[in-house]
PDB file of C-alpha atoms in Angstrom:
ATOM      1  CA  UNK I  15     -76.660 128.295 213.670  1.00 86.00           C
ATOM      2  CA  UNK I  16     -74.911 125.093 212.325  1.00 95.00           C
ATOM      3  CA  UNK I  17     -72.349 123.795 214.640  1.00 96.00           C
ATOM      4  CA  UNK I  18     -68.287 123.923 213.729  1.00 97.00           C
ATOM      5  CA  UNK I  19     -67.018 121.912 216.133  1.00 97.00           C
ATOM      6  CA  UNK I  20     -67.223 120.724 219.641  1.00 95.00           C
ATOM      7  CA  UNK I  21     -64.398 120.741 222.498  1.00 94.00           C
ATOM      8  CA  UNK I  22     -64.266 119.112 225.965  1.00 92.00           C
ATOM      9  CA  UNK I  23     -62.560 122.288 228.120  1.00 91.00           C
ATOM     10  CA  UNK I  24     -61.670 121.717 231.848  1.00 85.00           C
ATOM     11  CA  UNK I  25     -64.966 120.084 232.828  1.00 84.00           C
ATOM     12  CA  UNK I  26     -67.382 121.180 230.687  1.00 89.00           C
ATOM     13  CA  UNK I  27     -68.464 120.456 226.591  1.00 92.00           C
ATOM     14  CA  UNK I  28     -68.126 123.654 224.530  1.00 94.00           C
ATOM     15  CA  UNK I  29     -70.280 122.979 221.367  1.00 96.00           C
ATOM     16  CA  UNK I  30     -69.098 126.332 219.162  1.00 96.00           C
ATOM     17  CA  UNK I  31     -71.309 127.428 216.721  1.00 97.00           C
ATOM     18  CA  UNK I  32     -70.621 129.645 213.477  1.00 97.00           C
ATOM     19  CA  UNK I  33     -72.637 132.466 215.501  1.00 95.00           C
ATOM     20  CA  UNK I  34     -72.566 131.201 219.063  1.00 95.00           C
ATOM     21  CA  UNK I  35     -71.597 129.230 221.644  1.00 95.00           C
ATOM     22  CA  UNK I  36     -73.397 127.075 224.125  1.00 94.00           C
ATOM     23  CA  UNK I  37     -71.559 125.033 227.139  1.00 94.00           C
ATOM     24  CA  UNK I  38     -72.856 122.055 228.824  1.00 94.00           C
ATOM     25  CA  UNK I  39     -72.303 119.969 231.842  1.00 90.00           C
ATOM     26  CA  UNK I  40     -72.395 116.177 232.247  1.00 82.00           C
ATOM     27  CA  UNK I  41     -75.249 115.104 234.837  1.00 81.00           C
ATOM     28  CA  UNK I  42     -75.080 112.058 237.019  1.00 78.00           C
ATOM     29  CA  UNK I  43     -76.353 109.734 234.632  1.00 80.00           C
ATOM     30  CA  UNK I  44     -74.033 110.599 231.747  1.00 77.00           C
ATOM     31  CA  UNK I  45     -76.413 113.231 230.126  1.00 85.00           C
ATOM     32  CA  UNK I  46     -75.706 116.352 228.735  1.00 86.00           C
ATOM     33  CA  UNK I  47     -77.373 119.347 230.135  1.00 90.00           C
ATOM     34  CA  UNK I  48     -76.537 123.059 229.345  1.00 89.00           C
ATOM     35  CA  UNK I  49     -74.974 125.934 231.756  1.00 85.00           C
ATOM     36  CA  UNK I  50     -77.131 128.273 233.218  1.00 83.00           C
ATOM     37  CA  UNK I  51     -75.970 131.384 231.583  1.00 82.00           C
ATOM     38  CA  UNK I  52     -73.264 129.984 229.727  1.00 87.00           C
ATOM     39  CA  UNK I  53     -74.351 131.034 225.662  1.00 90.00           C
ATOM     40  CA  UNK I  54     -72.399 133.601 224.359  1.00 93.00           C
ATOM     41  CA  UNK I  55     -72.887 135.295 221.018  1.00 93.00           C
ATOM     42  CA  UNK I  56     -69.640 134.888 219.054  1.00 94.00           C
ATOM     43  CA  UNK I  57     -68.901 132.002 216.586  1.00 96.00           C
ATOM     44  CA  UNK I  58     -65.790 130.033 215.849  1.00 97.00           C
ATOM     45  CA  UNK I  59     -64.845 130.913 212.747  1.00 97.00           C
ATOM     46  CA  UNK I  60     -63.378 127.510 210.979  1.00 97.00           C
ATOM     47  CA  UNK I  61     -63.270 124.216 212.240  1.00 97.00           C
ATOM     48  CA  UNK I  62     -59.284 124.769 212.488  1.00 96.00           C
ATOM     49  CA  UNK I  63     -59.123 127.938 214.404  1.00 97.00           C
ATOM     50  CA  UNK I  64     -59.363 126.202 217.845  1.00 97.00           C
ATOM     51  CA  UNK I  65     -56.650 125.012 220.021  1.00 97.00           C
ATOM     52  CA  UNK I  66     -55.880 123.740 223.314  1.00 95.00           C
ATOM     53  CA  UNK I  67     -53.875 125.749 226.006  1.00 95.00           C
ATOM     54  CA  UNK I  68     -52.968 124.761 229.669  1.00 92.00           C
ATOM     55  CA  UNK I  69     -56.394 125.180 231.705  1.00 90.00           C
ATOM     56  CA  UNK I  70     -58.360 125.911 228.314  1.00 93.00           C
ATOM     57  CA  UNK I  71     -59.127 126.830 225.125  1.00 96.00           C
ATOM     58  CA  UNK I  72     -57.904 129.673 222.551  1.00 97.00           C
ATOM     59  CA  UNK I  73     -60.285 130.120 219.386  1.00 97.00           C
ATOM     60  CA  UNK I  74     -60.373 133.186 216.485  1.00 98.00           C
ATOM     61  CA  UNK I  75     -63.949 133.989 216.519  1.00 97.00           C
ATOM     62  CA  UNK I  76     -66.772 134.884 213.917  1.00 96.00           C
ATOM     63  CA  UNK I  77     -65.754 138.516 214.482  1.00 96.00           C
ATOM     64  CA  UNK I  78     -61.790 137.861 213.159  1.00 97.00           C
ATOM     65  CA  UNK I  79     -60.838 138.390 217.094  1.00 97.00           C
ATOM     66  CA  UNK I  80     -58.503 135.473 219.032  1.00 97.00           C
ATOM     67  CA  UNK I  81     -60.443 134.868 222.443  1.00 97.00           C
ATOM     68  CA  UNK I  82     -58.818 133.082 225.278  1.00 96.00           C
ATOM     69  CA  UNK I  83     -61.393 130.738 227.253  1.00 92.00           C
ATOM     70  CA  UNK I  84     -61.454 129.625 230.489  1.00 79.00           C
ATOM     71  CA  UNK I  85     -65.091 130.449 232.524  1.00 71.00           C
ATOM     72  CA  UNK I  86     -65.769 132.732 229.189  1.00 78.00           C
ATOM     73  CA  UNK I  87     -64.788 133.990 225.900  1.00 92.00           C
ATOM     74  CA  UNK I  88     -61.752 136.798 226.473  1.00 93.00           C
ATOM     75  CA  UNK I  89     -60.270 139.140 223.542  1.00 95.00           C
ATOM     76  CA  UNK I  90     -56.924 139.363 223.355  1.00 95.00           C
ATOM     77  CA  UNK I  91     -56.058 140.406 219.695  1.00 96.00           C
ATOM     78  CA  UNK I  92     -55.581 144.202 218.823  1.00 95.00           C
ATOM     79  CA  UNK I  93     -57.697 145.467 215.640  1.00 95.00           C
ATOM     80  CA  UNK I  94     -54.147 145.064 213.810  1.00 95.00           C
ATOM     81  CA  UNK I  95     -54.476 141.257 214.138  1.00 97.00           C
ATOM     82  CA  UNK I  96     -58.142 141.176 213.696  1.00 97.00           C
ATOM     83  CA  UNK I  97     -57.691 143.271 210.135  1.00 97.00           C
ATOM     84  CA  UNK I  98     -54.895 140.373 208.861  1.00 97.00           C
ATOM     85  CA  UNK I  99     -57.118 137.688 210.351  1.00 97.00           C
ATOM     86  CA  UNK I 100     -59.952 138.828 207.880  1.00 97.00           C
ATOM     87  CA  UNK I 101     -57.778 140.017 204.815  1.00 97.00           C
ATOM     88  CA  UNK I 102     -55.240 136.792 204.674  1.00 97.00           C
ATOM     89  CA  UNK I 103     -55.138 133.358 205.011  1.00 97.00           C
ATOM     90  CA  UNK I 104     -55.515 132.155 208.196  1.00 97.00           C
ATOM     91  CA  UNK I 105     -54.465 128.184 208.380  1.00 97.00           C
ATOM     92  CA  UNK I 106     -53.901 126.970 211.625  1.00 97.00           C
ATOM     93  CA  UNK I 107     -54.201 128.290 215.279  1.00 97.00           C
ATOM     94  CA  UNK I 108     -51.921 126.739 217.938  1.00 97.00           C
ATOM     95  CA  UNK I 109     -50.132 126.235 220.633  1.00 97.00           C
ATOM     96  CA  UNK I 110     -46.414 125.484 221.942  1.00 96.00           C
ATOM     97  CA  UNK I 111     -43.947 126.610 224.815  1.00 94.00           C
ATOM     98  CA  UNK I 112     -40.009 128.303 224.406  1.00 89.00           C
ATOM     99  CA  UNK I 113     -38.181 128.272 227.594  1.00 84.00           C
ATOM    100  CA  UNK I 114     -41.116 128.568 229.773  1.00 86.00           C
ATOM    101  CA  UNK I 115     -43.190 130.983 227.623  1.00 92.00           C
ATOM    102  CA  UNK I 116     -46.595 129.701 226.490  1.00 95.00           C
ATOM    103  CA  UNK I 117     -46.780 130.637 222.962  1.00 96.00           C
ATOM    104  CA  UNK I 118     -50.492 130.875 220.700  1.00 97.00           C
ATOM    105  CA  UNK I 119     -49.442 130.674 216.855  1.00 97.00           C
ATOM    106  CA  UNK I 120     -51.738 132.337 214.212  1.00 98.00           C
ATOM    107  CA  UNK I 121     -50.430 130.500 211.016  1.00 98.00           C
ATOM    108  CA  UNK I 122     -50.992 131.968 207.136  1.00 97.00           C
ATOM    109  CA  UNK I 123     -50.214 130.686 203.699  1.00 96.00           C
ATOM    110  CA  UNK I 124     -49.379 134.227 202.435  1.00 95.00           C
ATOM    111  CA  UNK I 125     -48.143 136.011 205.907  1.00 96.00           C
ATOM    112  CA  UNK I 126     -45.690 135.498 208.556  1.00 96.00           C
ATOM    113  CA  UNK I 127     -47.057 134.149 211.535  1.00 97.00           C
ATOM    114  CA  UNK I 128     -48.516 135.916 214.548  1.00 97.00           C
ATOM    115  CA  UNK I 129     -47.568 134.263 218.066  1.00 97.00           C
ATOM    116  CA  UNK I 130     -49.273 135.640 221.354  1.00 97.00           C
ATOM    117  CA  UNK I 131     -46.944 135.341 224.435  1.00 96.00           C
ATOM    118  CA  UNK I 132     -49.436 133.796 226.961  1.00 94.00           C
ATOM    119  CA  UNK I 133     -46.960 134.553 229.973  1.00 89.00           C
ATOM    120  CA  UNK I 134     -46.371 138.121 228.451  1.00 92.00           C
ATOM    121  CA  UNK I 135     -49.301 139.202 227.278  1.00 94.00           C
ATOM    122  CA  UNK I 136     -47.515 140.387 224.017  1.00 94.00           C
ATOM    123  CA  UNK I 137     -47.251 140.016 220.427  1.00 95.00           C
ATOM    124  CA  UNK I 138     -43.969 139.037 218.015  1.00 93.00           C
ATOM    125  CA  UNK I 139     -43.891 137.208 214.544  1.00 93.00           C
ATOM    126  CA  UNK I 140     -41.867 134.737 213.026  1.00 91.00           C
ATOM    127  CA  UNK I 141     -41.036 133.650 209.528  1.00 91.00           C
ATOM    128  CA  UNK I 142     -38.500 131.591 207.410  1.00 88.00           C
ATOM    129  CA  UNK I 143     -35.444 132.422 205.712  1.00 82.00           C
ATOM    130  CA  UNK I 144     -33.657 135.683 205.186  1.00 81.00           C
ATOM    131  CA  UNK I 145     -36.906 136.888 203.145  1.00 84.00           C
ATOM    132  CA  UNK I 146     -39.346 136.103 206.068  1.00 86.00           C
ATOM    133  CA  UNK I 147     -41.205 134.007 204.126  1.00 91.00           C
ATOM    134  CA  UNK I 148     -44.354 132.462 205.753  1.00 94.00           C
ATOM    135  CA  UNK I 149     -43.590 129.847 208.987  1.00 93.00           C
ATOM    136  CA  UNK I 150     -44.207 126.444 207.704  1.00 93.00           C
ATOM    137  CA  UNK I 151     -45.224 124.551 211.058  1.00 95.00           C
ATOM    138  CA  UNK I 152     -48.779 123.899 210.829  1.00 95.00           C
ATOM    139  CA  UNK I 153     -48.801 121.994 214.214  1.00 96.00           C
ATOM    140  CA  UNK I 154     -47.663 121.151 217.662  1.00 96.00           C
ATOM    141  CA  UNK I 155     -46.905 118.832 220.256  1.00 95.00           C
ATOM    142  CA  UNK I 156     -45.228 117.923 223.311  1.00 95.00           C
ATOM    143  CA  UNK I 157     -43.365 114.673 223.481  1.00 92.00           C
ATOM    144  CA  UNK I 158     -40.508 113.310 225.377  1.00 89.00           C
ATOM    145  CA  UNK I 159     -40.265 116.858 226.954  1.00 89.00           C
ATOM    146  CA  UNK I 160     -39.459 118.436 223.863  1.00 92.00           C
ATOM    147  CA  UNK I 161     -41.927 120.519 221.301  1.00 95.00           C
ATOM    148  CA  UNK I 162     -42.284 118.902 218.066  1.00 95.00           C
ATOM    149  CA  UNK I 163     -44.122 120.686 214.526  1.00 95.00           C
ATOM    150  CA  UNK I 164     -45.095 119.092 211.922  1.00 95.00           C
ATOM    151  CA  UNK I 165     -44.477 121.386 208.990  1.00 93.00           C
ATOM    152  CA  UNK I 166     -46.538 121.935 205.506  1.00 91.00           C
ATOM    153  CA  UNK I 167     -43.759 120.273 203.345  1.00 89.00           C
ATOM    154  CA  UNK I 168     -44.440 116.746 205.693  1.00 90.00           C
ATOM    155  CA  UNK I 169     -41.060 117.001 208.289  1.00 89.00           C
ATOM    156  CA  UNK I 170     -41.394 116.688 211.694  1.00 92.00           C
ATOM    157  CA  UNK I 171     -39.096 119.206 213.524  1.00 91.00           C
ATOM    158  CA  UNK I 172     -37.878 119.394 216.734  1.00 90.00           C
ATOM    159  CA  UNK I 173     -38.068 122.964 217.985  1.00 89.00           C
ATOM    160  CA  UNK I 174     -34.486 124.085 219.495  1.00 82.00           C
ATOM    161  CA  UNK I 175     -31.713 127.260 220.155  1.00 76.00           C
ATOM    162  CA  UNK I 176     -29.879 126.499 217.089  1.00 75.00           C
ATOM    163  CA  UNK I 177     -30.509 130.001 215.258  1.00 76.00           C
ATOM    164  CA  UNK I 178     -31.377 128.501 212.109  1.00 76.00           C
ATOM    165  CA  UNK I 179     -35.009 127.346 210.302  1.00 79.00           C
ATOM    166  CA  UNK I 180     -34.349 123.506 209.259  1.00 77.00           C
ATOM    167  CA  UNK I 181     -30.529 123.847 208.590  1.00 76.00           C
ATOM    168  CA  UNK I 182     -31.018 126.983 206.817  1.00 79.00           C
ATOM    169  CA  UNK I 183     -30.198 130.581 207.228  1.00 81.00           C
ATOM    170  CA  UNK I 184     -32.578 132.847 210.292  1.00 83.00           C
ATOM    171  CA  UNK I 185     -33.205 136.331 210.084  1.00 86.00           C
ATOM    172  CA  UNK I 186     -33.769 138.111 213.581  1.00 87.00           C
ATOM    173  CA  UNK I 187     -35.292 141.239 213.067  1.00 89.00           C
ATOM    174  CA  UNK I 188     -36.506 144.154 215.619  1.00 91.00           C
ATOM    175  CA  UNK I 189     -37.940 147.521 214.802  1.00 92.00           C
ATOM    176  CA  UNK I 190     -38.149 150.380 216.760  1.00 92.00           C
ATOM    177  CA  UNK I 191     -39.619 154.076 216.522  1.00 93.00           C
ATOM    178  CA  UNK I 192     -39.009 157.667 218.070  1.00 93.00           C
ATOM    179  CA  UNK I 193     -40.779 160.702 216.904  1.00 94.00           C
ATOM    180  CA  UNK I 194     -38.242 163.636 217.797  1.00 93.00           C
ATOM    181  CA  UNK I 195     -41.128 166.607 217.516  1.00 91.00           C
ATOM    182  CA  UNK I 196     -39.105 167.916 214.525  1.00 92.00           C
ATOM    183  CA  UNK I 197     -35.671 168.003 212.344  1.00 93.00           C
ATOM    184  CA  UNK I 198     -33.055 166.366 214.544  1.00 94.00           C
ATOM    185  CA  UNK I 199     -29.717 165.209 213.268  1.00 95.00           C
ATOM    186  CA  UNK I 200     -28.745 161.688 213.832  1.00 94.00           C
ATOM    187  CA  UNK I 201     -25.270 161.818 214.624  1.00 95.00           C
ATOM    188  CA  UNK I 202     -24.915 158.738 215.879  1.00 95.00           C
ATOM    189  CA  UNK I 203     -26.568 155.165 216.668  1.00 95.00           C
ATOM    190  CA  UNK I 204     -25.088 152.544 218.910  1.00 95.00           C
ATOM    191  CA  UNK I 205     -26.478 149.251 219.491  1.00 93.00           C
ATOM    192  CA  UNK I 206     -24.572 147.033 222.432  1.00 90.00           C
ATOM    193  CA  UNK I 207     -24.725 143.280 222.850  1.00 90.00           C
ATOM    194  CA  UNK I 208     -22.810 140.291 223.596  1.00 89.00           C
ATOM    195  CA  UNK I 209     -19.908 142.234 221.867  1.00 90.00           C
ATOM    196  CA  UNK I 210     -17.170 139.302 220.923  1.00 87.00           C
ATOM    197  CA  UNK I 211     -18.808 136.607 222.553  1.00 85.00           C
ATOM    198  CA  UNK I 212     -19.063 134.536 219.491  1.00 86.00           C
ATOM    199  CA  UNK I 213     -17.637 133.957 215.603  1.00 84.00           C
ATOM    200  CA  UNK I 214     -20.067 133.901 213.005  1.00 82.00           C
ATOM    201  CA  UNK I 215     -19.034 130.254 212.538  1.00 75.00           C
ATOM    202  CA  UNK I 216     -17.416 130.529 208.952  1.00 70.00           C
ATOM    203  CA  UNK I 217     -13.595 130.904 210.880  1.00 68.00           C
ATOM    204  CA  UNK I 218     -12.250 130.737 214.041  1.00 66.00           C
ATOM    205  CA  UNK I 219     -12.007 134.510 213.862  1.00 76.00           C
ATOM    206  CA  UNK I 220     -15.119 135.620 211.808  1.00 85.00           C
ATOM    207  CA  UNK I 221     -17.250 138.852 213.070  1.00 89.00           C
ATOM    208  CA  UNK I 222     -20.538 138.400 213.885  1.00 91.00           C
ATOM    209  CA  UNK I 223     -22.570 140.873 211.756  1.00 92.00           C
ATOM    210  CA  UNK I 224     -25.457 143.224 212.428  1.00 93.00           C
ATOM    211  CA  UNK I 225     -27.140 145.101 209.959  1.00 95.00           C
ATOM    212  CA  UNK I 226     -29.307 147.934 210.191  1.00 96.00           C
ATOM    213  CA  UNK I 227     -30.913 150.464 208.042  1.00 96.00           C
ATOM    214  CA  UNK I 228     -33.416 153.498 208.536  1.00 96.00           C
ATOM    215  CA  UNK I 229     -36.706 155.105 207.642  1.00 96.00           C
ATOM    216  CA  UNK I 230     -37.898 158.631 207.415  1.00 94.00           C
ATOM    217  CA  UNK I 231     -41.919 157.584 207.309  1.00 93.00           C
ATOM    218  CA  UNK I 232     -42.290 154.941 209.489  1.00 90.00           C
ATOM    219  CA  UNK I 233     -41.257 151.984 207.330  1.00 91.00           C
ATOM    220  CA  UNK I 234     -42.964 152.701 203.785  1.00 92.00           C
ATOM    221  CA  UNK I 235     -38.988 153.095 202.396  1.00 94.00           C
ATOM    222  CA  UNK I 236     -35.780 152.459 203.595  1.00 96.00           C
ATOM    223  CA  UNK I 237     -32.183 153.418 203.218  1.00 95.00           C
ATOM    224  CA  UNK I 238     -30.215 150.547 202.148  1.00 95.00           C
ATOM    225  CA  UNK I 239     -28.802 147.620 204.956  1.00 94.00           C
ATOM    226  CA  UNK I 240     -25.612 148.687 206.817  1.00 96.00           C
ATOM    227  CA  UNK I 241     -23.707 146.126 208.358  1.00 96.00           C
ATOM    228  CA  UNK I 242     -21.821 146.709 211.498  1.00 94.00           C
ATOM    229  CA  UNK I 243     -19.530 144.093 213.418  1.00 92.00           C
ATOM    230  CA  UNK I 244     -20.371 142.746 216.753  1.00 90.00           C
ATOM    231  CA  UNK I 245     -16.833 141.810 217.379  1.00 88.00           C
ATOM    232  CA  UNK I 246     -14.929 138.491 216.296  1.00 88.00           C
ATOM    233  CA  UNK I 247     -14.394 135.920 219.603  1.00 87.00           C
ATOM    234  CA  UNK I 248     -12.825 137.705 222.152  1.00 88.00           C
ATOM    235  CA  UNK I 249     -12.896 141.330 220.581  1.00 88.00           C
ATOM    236  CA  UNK I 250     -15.312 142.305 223.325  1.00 88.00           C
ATOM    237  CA  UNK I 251     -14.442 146.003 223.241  1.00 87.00           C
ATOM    238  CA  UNK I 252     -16.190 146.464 220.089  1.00 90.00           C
ATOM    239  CA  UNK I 253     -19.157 148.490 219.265  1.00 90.00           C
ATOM    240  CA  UNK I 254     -22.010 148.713 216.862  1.00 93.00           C
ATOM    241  CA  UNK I 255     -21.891 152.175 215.493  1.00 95.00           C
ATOM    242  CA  UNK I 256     -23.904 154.044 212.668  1.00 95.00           C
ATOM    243  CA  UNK I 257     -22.866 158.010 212.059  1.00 95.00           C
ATOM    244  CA  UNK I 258     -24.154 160.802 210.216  1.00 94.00           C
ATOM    245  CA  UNK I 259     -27.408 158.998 209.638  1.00 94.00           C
ATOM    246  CA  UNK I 260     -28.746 162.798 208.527  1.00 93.00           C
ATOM    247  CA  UNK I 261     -31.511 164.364 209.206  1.00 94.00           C
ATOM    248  CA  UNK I 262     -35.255 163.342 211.100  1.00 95.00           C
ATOM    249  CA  UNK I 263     -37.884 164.417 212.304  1.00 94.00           C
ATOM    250  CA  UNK I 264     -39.121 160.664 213.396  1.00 94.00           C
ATOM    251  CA  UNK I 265     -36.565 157.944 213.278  1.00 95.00           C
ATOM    252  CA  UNK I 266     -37.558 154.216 212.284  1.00 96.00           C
ATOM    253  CA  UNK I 267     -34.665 152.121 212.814  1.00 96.00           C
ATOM    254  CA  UNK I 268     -34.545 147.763 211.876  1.00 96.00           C
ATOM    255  CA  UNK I 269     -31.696 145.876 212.931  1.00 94.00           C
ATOM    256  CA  UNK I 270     -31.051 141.878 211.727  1.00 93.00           C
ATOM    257  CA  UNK I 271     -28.961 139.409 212.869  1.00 91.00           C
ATOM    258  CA  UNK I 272     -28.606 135.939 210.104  1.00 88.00           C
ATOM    259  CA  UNK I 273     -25.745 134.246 211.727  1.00 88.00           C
ATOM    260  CA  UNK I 274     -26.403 131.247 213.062  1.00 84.00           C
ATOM    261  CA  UNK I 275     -25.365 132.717 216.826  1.00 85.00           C
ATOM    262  CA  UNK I 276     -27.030 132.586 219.807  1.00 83.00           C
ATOM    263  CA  UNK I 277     -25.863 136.376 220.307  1.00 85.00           C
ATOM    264  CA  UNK I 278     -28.021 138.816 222.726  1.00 87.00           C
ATOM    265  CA  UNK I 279     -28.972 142.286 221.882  1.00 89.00           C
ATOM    266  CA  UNK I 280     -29.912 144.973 223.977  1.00 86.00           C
ATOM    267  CA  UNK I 281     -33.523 146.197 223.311  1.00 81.00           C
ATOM    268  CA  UNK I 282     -32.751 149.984 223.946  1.00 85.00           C
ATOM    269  CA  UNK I 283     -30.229 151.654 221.449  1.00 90.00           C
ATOM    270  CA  UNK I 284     -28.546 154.836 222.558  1.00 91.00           C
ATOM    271  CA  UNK I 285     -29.360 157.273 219.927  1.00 92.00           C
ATOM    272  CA  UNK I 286     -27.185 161.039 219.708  1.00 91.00           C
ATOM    273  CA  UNK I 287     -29.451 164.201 217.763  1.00 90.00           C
ATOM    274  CA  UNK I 288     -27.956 167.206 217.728  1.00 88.00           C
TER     275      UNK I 288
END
């Protein structure tokens, strides 16, 4: 098959085809000469879909899956990314670090953006704006020890822990499930943090808010957002509480943070059914 591009990883010269790949060694005299057993059978799918990483390659192959390379071609997507891969538009692929975590960014046009944790081995998303709208950094690079994206609009940004997306307003979302095995009622939700660790920046004394709101079948509607204070500075006896949610039989539950705080939440939430 025609050949999409063609990558020097570690010590070798990966020459990615739309249907295979073939990997080649450099002999004494400067030639090229192919791998003994190193062809594989899966394509890179665009030219763009190929990035760098520490000690190799990542690339989103012919079959919509995200392989990791190093001796070979590893899958790491799950059929959920593979399905949006295939029905959306995939930009860019690459690759940045956040406090030590090596991060591989699936970019779309029309979708928020898909970033593999390389030290985790899991999956998050991120977005722009309090309607999630798609992440506009396109690229990535390291200079003067900081990471620096260049963005679809034309800025170069300097990634940082300021809780906002280019001076304006970030929306931190995390969703959670529990199937209860039948009707339960939710008599009350409490989510702890950093209780009164921080204002929301607006006054001296301003709450930090966190919203939250709930689902009956697993996301497809919602009950409207409830906002709950995390405590103004100091108040650090405060709690986020949600009663008399009513009645499930499996609970969906969002919570967002949009000020522009640098305010940590606990991941488990301590629910009450009776």
């Amino acid at each position: 098959s025609d050949i999409v591009r063609a990558v020097a990883i570690n010590v070798a010269y990966w020459v990615f085809k739309e249907t295979g790949i073939e990997v080649f060694a450099f002999n004494t005299a400067g030639d090229l000469i192919p791998y003994q057993g190193m062809t594989f059978e899966t394509g890179l799918k665009s030219f763009r879909y190929i990035t760098k990483i520490p000690n190799g390659a990542a690339f989103v192959g012919d079959d919509n899956a995200l392989y990791l390379v190093g001796q070979g071609p590893v899958p790491v997507s799950t059929s959920a990314i593979e399905e949006k891969i295939e029905n959306y538009d995939l930009t860019d692929v690459f690759y940045f670090e956040d406090r030590g975590h090596k991060m591989l960014a699936l970019r779309f046009s029309d979708a928020v953006t898909d970033i593999y944790d390389l030290s985790m081995k899991e999956w998050h998303e991120r977005a722009e704006g309090v309607d999630l709208d798609p992440w506009s950094a396109l690229v990535a690079a390291e200079a003067y020890g900081k990471w620096i994206v260049g963005t679809n609009t034309g800025v170069l940004s300097q990634l940082g822990r300021i809780n906002a997306d280019l001076g304006e307003t970030m929306r931190r979302r995390a969703v959670g499930s529990v199937d209860f095995g039948g009707k339960q009622r939710l008599a009350r939700v409490e989510v702890r943090g950093e209780m009164g660790a921080f204002s929301s920046g607006h006054a001296f004394d301003d709450d930090v808010t966190l919203t939250a709101r709930f689902s009956r079948d697993f996301g497809r509607s919602w009950t409207e957002e409830k906002p709950r204070s995390m405590g103004a500075l100091g108040d650090t006896r405060q709690k986020a509480v949600w009663r008399s949610q009513g009645q499930y039989e499996a609970l969906t539950m969002e919570i967002n943070l949009t000020d522009a705080v640098d305010v940590s939440v606990d991941c488990d939430v301590m629910l009450e059914v009776v």
